Coordinates of C-alpha atoms in Angstrom, one line a residue:
M30 CA 0.0 0.0 0.0
I31 CA 2.9 2.4 0.7
Q32 CA 4.3 1.9 -2.8
L33 CA 0.9 2.7 -4.3
L34 CA 0.5 5.9 -2.3
S35 CA 4.0 6.9 -3.1
G36 CA 3.4 6.3 -6.8
V37 CA 0.3 8.5 -6.6
F38 CA 2.3 11.2 -4.9
V39 CA 5.1 11.0 -7.5
G40 CA 2.6 11.3 -10.3
M41 CA 0.8 14.3 -8.7
A42 CA 4.1 16.0 -7.9
L43 CA 5.3 15.6 -11.5
A44 CA 2.0 17.0 -12.8
V45 CA 2.3 20.0 -10.5
C46 CA 6.0 20.3 -11.6
L47 CA 4.9 20.5 -15.3
F48 CA 2.1 22.9 -14.4
F49 CA 4.6 25.4 -12.9
F50 CA 7.1 24.8 -15.6
R51 CA 4.5 25.8 -18.2
F52 CA 3.8 29.1 -16.3
W53 CA 7.5 29.7 -16.0
R54 CA 7.9 29.4 -19.8
K55 CA 5.1 31.9 -20.4
S56 CA 6.1 34.5 -17.7
R57 CA 9.8 33.8 -17.1
E58 CA 9.1 34.4 -13.4
R59 CA 11.8 32.9 -11.1
L60 CA 9.2 31.8 -8.5
F61 CA 7.5 29.4 -11.0
A62 CA 10.9 27.9 -12.0
L63 CA 11.7 27.3 -8.4
L64 CA 8.3 25.8 -7.6
S65 CA 8.8 23.5 -10.6
L66 CA 12.2 22.4 -9.3
V67 CA 10.7 21.9 -5.8
F68 CA 8.1 19.5 -7.0
A69 CA 10.5 17.7 -9.2
L70 CA 12.8 17.2 -6.1
L71 CA 9.9 16.0 -4.0
S72 CA 8.9 13.5 -6.6
V73 CA 12.4 12.1 -6.8
E74 CA 12.6 11.9 -3.0
R75 CA 9.4 10.1 -2.7
S76 CA 10.2 7.6 -5.5
V77 CA 13.5 6.7 -3.9
L78 CA 12.0 6.5 -0.5
A79 CA 9.3 4.0 -1.7
F80 CA 11.9 1.4 -2.5
V81 CA 14.2 1.8 0.5
P82 CA 13.3 -0.6 3.4
G83 CA 12.0 1.0 6.5
N84 CA 14.8 -0.3 8.7
H85 CA 17.6 0.8 6.3
E86 CA 20.2 2.7 8.3
S87 CA 21.0 5.4 5.8
R88 CA 17.3 6.2 5.1
H89 CA 17.6 9.5 6.8
W90 CA 19.9 10.9 4.1
I91 CA 17.1 10.7 1.6
F92 CA 15.2 13.3 3.7
L93 CA 17.9 15.8 2.9
V94 CA 16.4 16.1 -0.6
R95 CA 13.1 17.1 1.1
L96 CA 15.0 19.7 3.2
L97 CA 16.6 21.1 0.1
A98 CA 13.2 21.3 -1.6
F99 CA 11.6 23.3 1.3
A100 CA 14.7 25.5 1.5
L101 CA 14.3 26.3 -2.2
L102 CA 10.6 27.0 -1.6
I103 CA 11.4 29.5 1.2
A104 CA 14.2 31.1 -0.8
G105 CA 11.8 31.6 -3.8
I106 CA 9.1 33.2 -1.7
V107 CA 11.7 35.5 0.0
D108 CA 13.2 36.4 -3.4
K109 CA 9.7 37.2 -4.8
N110 CA 8.8 39.4 -1.9
R111 CA 12.1 41.3 -1.9
R112 CA 12.0 42.1 -5.6
Q113 CA 8.6 43.9 -5.5
P114 CA 8.8 47.6 -5.0
R115 CA 7.0 48.8 -1.9
R116 CA 4.4 51.5 -2.1
V117 CA 4.6 54.1 0.5
A118 CA 1.3 55.5 1.7
P119 CA 1.1 59.3 1.7
R120 CA 1.2 60.9 5.1
P121 CA -2.0 62.5 6.4
R122 CA -1.7 66.3 6.7

């Protein structure tokens, strides 16, 4: 059952990866490229994790791919927010 659910997750993550990749090709927005990369990394991590036995001693190294994916997600959001010019509201007189 774990392999089945992992396969569903991999398929959905790849679909979302292609979805964001299509938006990146249209807009050339870095956030969409990073989101596409994040979901590609998550699909790779889950597909590898599905075939590693639960008691394998080096299994925790696979989770570093997930950590990298979430770090890229946070970096993309921070980058998007820093690039937008801030509008200053006029002071009341």
